[in-house]
PDB file of C-alpha atoms in Angstrom:
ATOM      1  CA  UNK H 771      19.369 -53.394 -63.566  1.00  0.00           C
ATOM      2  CA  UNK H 772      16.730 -50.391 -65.327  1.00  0.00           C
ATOM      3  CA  UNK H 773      14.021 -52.136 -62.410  1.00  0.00           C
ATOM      4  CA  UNK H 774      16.328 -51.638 -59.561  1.00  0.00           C
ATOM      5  CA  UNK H 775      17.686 -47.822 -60.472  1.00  0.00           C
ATOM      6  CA  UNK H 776      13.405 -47.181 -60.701  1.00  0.00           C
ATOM      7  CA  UNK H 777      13.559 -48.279 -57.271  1.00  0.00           C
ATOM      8  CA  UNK H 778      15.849 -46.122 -56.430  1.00  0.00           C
ATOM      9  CA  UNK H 779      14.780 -43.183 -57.780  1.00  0.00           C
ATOM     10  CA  UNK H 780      11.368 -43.853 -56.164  1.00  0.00           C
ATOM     11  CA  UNK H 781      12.683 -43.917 -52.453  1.00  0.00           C
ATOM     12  CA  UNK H 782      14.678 -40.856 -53.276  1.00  0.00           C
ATOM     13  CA  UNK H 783      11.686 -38.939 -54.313  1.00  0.00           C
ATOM     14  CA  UNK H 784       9.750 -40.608 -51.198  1.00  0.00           C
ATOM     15  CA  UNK H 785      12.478 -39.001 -48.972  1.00  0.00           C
ATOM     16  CA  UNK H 786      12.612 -35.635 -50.608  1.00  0.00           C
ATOM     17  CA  UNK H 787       8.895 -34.946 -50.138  1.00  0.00           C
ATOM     18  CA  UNK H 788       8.861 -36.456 -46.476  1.00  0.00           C
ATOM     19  CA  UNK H 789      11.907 -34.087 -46.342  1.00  0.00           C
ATOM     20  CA  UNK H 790      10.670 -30.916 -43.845  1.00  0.00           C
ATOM     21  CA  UNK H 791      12.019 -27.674 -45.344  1.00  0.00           C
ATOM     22  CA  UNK H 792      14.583 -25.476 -44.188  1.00  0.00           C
ATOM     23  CA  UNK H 793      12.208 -22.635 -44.330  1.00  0.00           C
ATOM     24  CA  UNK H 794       9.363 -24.493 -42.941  1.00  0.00           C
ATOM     25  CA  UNK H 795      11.680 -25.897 -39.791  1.00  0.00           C
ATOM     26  CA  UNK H 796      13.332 -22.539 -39.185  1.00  0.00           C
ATOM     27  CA  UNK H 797       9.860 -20.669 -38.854  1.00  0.00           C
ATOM     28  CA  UNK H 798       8.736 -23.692 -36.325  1.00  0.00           C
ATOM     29  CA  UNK H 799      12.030 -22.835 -34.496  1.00  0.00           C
ATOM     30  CA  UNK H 800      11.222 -19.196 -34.550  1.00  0.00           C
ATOM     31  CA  UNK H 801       7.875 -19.342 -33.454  1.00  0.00           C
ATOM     32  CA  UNK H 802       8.598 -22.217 -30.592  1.00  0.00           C
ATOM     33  CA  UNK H 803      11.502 -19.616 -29.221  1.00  0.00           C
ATOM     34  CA  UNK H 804       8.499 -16.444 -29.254  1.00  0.00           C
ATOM     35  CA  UNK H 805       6.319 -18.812 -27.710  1.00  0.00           C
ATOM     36  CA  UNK H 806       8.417 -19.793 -25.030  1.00  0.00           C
ATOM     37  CA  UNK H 807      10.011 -16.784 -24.513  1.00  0.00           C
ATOM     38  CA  UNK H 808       6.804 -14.967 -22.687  1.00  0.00           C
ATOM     39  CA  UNK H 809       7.610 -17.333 -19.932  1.00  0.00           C
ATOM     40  CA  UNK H 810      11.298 -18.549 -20.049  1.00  0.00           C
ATOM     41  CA  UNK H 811      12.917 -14.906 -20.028  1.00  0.00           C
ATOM     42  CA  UNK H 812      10.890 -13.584 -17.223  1.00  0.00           C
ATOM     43  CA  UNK H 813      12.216 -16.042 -14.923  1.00  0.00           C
ATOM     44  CA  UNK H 814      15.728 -16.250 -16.069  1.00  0.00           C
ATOM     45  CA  UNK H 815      15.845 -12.298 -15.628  1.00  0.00           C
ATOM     46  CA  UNK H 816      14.503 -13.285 -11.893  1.00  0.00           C
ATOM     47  CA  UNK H 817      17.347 -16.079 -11.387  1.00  0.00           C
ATOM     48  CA  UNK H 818      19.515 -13.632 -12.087  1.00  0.00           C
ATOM     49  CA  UNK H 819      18.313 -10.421  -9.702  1.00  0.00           C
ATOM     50  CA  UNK H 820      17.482 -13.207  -7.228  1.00  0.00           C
ATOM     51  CA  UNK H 821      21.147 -13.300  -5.579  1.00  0.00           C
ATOM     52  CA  UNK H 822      21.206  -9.415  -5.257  1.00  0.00           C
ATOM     53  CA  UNK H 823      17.435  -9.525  -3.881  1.00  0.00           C
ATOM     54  CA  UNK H 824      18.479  -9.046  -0.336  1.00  0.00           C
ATOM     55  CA  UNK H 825      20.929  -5.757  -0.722  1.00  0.00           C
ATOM     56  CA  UNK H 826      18.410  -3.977  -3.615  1.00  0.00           C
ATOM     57  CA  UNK H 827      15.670  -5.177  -1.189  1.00  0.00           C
ATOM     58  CA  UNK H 828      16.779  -3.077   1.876  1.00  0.00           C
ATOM     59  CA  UNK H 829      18.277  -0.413  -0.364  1.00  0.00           C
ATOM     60  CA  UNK H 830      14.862   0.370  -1.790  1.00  0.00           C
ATOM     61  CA  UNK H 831      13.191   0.101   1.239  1.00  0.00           C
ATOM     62  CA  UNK H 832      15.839   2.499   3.367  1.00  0.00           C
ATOM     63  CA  UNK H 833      15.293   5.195   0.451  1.00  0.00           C
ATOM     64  CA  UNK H 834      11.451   5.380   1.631  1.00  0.00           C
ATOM     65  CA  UNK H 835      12.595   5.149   5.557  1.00  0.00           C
ATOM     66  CA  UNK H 836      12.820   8.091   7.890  1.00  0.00           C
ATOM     67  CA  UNK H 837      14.292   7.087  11.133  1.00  0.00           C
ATOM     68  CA  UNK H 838      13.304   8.927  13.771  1.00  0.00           C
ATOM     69  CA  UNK H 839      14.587  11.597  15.419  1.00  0.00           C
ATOM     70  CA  UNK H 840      11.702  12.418  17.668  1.00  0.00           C
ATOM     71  CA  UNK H 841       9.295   9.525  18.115  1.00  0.00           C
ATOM     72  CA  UNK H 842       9.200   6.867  15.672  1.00  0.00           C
ATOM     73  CA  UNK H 843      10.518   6.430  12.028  1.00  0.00           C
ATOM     74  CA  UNK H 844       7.967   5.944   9.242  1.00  0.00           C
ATOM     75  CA  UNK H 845       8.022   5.441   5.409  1.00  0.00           C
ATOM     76  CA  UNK H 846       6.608   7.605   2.861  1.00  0.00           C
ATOM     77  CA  UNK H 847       2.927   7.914   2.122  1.00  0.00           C
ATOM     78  CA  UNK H 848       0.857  10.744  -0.142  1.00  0.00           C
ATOM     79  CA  UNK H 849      -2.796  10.769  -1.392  1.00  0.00           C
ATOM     80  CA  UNK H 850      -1.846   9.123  -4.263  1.00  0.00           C
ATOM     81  CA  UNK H 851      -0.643   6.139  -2.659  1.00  0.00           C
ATOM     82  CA  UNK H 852      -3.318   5.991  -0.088  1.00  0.00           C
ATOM     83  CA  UNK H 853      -5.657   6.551  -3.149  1.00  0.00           C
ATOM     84  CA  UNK H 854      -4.035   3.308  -4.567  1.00  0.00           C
ATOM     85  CA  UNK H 855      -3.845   1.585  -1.588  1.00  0.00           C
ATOM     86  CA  UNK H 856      -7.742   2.175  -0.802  1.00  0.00           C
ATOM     87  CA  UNK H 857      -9.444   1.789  -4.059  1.00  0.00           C
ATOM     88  CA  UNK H 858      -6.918   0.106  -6.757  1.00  0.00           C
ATOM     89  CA  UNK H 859      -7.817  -3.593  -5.545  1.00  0.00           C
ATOM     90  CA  UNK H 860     -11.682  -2.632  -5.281  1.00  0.00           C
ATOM     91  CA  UNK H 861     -11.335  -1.068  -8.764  1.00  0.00           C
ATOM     92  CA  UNK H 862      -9.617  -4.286  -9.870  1.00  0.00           C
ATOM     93  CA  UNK H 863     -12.368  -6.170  -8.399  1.00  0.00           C
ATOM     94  CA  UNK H 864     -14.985  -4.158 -10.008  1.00  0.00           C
ATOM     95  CA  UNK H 865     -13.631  -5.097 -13.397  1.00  0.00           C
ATOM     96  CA  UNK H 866     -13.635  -9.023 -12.859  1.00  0.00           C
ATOM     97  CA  UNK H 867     -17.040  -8.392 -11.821  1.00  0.00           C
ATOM     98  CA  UNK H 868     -17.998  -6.973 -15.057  1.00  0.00           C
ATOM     99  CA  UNK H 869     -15.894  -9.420 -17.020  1.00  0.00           C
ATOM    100  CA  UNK H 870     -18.095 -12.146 -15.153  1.00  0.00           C
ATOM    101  CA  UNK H 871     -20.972 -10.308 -16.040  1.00  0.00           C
ATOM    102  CA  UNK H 872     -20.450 -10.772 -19.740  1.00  0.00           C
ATOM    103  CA  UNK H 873     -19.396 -14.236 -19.718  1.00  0.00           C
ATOM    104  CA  UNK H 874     -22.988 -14.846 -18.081  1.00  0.00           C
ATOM    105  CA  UNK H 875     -24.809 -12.525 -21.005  1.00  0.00           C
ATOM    106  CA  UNK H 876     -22.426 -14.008 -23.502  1.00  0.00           C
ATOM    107  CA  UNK H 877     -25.250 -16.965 -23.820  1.00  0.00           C
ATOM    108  CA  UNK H 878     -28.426 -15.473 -24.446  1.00  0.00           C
ATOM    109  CA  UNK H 879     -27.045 -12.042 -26.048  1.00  0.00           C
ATOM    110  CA  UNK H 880     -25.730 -13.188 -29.422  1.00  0.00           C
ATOM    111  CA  UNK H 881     -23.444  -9.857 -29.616  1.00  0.00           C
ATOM    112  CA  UNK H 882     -21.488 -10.808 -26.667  1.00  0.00           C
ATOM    113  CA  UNK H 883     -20.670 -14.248 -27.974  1.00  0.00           C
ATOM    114  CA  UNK H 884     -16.952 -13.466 -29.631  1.00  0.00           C
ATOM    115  CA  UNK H 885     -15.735 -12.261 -26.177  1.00  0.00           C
ATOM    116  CA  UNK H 886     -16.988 -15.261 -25.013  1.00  0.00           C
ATOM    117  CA  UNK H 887     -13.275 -16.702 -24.595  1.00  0.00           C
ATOM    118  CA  UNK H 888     -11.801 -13.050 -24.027  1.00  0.00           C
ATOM    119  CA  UNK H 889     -13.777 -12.720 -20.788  1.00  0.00           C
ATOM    120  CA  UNK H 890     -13.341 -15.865 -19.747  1.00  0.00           C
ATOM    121  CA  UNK H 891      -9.154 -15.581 -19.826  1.00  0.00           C
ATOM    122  CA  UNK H 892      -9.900 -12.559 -17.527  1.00  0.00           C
ATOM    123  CA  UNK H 893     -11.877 -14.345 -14.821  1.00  0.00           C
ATOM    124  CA  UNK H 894      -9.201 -17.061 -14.742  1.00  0.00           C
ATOM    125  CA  UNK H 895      -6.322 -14.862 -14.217  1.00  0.00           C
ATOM    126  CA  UNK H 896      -8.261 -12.720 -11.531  1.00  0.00           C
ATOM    127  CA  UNK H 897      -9.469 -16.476  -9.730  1.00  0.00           C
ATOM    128  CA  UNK H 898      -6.197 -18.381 -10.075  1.00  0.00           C
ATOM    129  CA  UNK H 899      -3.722 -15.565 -10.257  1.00  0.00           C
ATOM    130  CA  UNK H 900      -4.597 -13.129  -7.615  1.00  0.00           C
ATOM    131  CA  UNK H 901      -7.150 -15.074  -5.525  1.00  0.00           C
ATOM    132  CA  UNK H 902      -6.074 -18.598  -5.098  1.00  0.00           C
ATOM    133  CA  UNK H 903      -2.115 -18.535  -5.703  1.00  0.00           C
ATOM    134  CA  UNK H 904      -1.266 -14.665  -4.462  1.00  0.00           C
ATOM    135  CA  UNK H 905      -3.299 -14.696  -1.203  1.00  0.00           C
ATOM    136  CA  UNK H 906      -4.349 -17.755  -0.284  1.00  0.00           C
ATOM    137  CA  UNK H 907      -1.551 -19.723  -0.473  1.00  0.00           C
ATOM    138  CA  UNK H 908       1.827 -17.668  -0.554  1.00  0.00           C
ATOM    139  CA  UNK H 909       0.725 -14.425   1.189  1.00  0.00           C
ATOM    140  CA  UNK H 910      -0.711 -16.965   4.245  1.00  0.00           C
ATOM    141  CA  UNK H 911       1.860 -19.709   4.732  1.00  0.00           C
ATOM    142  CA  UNK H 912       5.042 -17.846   3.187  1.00  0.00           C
ATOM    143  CA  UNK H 913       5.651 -16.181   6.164  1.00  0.00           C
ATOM    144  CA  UNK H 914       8.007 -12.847   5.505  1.00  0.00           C
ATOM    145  CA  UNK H 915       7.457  -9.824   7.300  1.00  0.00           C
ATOM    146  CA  UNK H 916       6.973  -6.926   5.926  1.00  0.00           C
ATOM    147  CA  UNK H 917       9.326  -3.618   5.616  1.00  0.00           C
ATOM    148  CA  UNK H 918       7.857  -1.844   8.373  1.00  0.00           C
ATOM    149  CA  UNK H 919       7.979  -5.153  10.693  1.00  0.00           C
ATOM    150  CA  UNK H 920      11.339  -5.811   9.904  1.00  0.00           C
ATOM    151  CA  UNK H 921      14.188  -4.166  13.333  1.00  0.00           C
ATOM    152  CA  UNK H 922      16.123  -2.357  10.420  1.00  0.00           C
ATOM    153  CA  UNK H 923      12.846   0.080   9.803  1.00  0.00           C
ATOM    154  CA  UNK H 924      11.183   0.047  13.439  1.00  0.00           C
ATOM    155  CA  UNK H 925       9.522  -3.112  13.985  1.00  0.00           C
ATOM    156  CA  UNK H 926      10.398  -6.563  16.009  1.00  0.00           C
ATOM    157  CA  UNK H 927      11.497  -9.199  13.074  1.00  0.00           C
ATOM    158  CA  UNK H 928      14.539 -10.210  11.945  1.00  0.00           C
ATOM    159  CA  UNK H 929      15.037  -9.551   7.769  1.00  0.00           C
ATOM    160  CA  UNK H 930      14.123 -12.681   5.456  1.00  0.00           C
ATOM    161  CA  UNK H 931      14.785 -12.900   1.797  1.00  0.00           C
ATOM    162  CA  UNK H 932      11.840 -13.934  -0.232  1.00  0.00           C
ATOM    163  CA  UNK H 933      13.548 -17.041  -0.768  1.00  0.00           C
ATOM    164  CA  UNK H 934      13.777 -18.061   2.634  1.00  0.00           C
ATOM    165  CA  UNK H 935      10.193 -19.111   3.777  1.00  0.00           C
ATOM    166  CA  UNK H 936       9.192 -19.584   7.210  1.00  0.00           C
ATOM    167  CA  UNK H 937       5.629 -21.711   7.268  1.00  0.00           C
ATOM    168  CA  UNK H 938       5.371 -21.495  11.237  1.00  0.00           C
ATOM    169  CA  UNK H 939       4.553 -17.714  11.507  1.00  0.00           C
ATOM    170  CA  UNK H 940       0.606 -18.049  10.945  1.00  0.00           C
ATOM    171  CA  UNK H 941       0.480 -16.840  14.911  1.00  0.00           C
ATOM    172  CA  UNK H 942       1.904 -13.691  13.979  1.00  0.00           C
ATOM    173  CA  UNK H 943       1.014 -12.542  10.783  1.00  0.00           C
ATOM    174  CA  UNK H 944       4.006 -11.613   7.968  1.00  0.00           C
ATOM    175  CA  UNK H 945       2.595 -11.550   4.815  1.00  0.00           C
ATOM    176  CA  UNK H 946       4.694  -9.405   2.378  1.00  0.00           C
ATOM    177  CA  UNK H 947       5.207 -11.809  -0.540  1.00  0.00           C
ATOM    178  CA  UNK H 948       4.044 -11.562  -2.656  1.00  0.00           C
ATOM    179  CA  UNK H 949       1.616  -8.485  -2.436  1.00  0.00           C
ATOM    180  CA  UNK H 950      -1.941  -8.893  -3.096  1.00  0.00           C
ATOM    181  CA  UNK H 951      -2.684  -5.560  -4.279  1.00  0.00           C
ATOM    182  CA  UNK H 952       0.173  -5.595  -6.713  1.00  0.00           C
ATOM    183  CA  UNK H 953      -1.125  -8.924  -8.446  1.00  0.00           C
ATOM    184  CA  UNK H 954      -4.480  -6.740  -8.976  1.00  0.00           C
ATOM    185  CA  UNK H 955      -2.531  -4.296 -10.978  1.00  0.00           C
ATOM    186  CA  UNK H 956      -1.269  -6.558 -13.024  1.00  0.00           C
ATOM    187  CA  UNK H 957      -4.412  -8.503 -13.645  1.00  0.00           C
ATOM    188  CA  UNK H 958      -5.137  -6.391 -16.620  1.00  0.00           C
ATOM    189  CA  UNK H 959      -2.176  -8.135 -18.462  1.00  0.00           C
ATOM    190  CA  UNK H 960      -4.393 -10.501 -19.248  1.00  0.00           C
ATOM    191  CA  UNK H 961      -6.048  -7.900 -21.853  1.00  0.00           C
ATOM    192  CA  UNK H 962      -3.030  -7.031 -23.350  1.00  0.00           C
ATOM    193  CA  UNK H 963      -3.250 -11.181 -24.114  1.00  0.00           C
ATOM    194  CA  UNK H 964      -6.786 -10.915 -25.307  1.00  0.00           C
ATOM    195  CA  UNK H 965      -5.894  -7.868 -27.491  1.00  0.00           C
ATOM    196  CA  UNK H 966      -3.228 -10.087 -29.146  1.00  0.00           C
ATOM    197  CA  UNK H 967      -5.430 -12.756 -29.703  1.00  0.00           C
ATOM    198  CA  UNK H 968      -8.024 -10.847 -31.424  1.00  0.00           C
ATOM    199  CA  UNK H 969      -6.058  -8.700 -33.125  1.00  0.00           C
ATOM    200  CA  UNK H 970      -7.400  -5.496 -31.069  1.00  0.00           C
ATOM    201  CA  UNK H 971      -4.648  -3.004 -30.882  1.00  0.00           C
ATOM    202  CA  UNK H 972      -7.056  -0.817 -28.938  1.00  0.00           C
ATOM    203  CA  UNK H 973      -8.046  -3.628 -26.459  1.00  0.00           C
ATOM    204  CA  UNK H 974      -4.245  -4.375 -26.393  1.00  0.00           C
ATOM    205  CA  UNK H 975      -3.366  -0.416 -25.373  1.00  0.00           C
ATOM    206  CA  UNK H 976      -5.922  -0.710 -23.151  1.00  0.00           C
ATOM    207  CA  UNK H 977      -4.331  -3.311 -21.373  1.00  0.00           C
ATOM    208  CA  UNK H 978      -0.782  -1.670 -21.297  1.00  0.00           C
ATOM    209  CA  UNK H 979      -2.683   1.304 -19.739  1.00  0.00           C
ATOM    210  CA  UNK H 980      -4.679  -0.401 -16.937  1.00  0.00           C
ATOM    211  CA  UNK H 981      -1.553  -2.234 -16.021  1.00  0.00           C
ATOM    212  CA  UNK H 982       1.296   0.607 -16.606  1.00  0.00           C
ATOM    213  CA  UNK H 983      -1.324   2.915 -14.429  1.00  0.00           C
ATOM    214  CA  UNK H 984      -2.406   0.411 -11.303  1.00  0.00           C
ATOM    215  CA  UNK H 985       0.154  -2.462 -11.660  1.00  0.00           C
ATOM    216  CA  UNK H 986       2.551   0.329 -11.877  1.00  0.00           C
ATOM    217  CA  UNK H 987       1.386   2.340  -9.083  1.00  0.00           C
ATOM    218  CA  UNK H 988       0.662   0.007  -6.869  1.00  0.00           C
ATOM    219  CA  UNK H 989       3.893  -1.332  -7.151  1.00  0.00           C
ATOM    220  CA  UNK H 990       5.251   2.193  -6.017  1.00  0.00           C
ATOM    221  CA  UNK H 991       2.877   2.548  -3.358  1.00  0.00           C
ATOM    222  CA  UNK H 992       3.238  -0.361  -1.016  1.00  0.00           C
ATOM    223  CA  UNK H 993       7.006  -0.361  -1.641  1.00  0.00           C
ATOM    224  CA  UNK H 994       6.873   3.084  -0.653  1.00  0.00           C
ATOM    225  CA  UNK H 995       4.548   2.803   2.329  1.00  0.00           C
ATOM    226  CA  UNK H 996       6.559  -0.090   3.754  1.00  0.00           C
ATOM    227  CA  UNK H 997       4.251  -2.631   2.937  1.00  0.00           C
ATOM    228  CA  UNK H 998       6.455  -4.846   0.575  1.00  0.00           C
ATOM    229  CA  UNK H 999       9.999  -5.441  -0.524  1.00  0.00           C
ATOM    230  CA  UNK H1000      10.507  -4.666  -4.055  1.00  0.00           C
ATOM    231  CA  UNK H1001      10.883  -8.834  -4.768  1.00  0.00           C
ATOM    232  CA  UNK H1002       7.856  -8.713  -3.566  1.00  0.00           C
ATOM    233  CA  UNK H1003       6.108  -6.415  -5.936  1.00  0.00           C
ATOM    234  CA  UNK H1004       8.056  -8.197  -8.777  1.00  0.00           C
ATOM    235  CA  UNK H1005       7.173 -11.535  -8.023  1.00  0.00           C
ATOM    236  CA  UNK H1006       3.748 -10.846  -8.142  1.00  0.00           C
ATOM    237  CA  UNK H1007       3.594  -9.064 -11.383  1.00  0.00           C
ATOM    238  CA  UNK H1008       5.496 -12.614 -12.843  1.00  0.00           C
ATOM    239  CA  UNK H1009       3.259 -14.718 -10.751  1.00  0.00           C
ATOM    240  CA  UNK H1010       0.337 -12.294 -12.899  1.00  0.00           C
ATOM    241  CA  UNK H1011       1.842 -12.820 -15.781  1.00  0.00           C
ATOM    242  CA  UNK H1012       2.580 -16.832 -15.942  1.00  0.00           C
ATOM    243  CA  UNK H1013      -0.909 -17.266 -14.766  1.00  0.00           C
ATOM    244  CA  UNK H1014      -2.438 -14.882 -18.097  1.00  0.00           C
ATOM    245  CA  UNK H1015       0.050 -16.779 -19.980  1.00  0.00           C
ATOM    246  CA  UNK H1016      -1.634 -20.105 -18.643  1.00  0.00           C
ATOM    247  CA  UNK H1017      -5.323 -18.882 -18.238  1.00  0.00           C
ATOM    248  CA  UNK H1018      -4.899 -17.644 -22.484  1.00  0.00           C
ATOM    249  CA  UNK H1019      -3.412 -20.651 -23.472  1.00  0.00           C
ATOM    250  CA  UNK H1020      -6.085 -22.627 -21.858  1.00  0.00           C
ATOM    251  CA  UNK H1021      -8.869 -21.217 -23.028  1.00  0.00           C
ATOM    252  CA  UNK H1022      -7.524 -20.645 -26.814  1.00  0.00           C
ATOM    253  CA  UNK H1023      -4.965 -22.761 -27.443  1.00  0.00           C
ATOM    254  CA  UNK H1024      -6.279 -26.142 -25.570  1.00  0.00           C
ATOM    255  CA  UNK H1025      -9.936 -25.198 -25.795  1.00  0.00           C
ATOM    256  CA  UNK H1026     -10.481 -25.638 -22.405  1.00  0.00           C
ATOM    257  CA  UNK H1027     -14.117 -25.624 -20.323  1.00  0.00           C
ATOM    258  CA  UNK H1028     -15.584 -26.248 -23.918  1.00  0.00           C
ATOM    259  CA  UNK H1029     -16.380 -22.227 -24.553  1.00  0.00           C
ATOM    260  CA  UNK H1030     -17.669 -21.445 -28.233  1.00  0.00           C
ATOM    261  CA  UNK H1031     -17.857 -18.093 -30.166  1.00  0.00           C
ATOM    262  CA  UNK H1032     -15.313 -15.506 -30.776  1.00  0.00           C
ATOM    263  CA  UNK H1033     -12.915 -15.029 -33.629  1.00  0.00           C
ATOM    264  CA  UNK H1034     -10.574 -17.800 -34.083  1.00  0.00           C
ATOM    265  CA  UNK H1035      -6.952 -17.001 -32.502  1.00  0.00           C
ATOM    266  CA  UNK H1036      -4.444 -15.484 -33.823  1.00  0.00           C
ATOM    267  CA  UNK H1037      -1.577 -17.766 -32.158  1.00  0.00           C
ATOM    268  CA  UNK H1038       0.714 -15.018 -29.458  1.00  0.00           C
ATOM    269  CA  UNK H1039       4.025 -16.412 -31.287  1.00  0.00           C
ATOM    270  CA  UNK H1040       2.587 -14.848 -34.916  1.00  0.00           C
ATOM    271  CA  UNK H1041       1.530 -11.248 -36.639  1.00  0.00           C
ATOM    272  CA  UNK H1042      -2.156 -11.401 -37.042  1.00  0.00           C
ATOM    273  CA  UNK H1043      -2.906 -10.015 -40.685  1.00  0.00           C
ATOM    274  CA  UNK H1044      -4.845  -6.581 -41.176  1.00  0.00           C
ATOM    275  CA  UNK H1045      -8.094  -8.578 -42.283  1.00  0.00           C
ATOM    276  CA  UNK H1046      -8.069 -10.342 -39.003  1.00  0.00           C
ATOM    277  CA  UNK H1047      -7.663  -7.482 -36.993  1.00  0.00           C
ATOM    278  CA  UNK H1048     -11.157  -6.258 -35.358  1.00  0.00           C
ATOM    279  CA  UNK H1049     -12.368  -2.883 -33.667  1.00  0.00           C
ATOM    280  CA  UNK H1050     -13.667  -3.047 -29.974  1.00  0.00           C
TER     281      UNK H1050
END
């Protein structure tokens, strides 16, 4: 009878240390909902303006419209937005150019080394995001025309949600979604991730300004020169952002391409700790 209430005892105690603690599981919790919550409430906040795309679509768009009353109607344009619309993908460009360029020194300059990975997230997002998913395959078989090729606002085609795709209109080119200059803007997002990871708040600022000042004002611009819908604008600064999202995880989380050197990450669901955080 003693031997058997032993026994007992024993798988009690076995069960109370395999036993997960409430603490312990509700910070897992916590940190899965952070975690998934840089994708998940993006897109639920699109689901929902999606239905109400159309009418905010052509209400943005006829705020910008002049019709004509001698001649022909046009949209609004300024030096700022021409600015923007000449030089804010070059001057995107010229940044992935430079990010590439330190990747490349990363390997025989020792100093470059722990922004090794940083770099790297950059390129990614620049490739992926605005190169392979933004214009060559949405912007060249989605098919919607644009604002000022639409009959409401002076041109010859009929209105088409973003929704709606039509994949026989290579002949005649409609490529407003999502917009390719837009998805430059918000390219520097993924600095705000690398800033995060490394515990930078300066690289992280820097970020938020590069893509509060061109993702931002490009956004303003070609909606305002008739070049895109506003669903337009906003899908590609979410199609931007899933893609950093992606490109960071890769690289830090799943140690992708086998890149060494660098800090270790500070996992995006977490507060890094003031000894972790660096200066750039």
């Amino acid at each position: 009878m003693e031997e058997n209430r032993v026994i007992v005892q024993k798988d009690r105690d076995n069960c109370a240390c395999n036993r997960v603690p409430n603490k312990s599981r509700k910070s897992f919790w916590g940190l899965s909902c952070k975690l998934h919550f840089k994708w998940l409430l993006p897109l639920l906040a699109m689901g929902i303006f999606t239905p109400f795309s159309p009418m905010i679509d052509n209400r943005v768009a006829a705020f910008f419209y002049t019709p004509a009353q001698m001649g022909q109607g046009h949209f609004f344009d300024c030096c700022f937005t021409h600015f923007l619309y000449l030089y804010g993908e070059q001057i995107g460009r010229a940044t992935g150019v430079m990010a590439l360029m330190i990747y490349l020194l990363s390997w025989p300059v020792s100093k470059l080394i722990k922004w090794r990975r940083a770099v790297l997230v950059c390129g990614l997002t620049l490739a992926l995001g605005t190169g392979l998913l933004t214009n060559l395959v949405l912007k060249e078989y989605w098919g919607r025309p644009r604002p000022k090729q639409v009959v409401e606002y002076g041109g010859k085609h009929t209105f088409r949600p973003f929704y709606h795709p039509d994949f026989h209109t290579r002949h005649d080119p409609q490529k407003s979604f999502p917009s390719g200059h837009v998805s430059m803007g918000f390219y520097y997002l993924s600095l705000c991730l690398a800033g995060r990871r490394y515990g930078s708040r300066l690289l992280f600022l820097l970020g938020l300004f590069l893509t509060t000042l061109f993702g931002g004002g490009l956004m303003f611009a070609r909606v305002a020169q008739g070049g895109h819908f506003l669903s337009d604008v906003l899908m590609a600064a979410l199609i931007m952002w899933w893609t950093a999202l992606f490109c960071d995880w890769l690289v830090f989380t799943r140690g992708a391409f086998g890149v060494l050197g660098g800090p270790d990450p500070i996992p995006l669901g977490t507060s890094p700790e003031p000894d972790q955080r660096q200066t750039v």
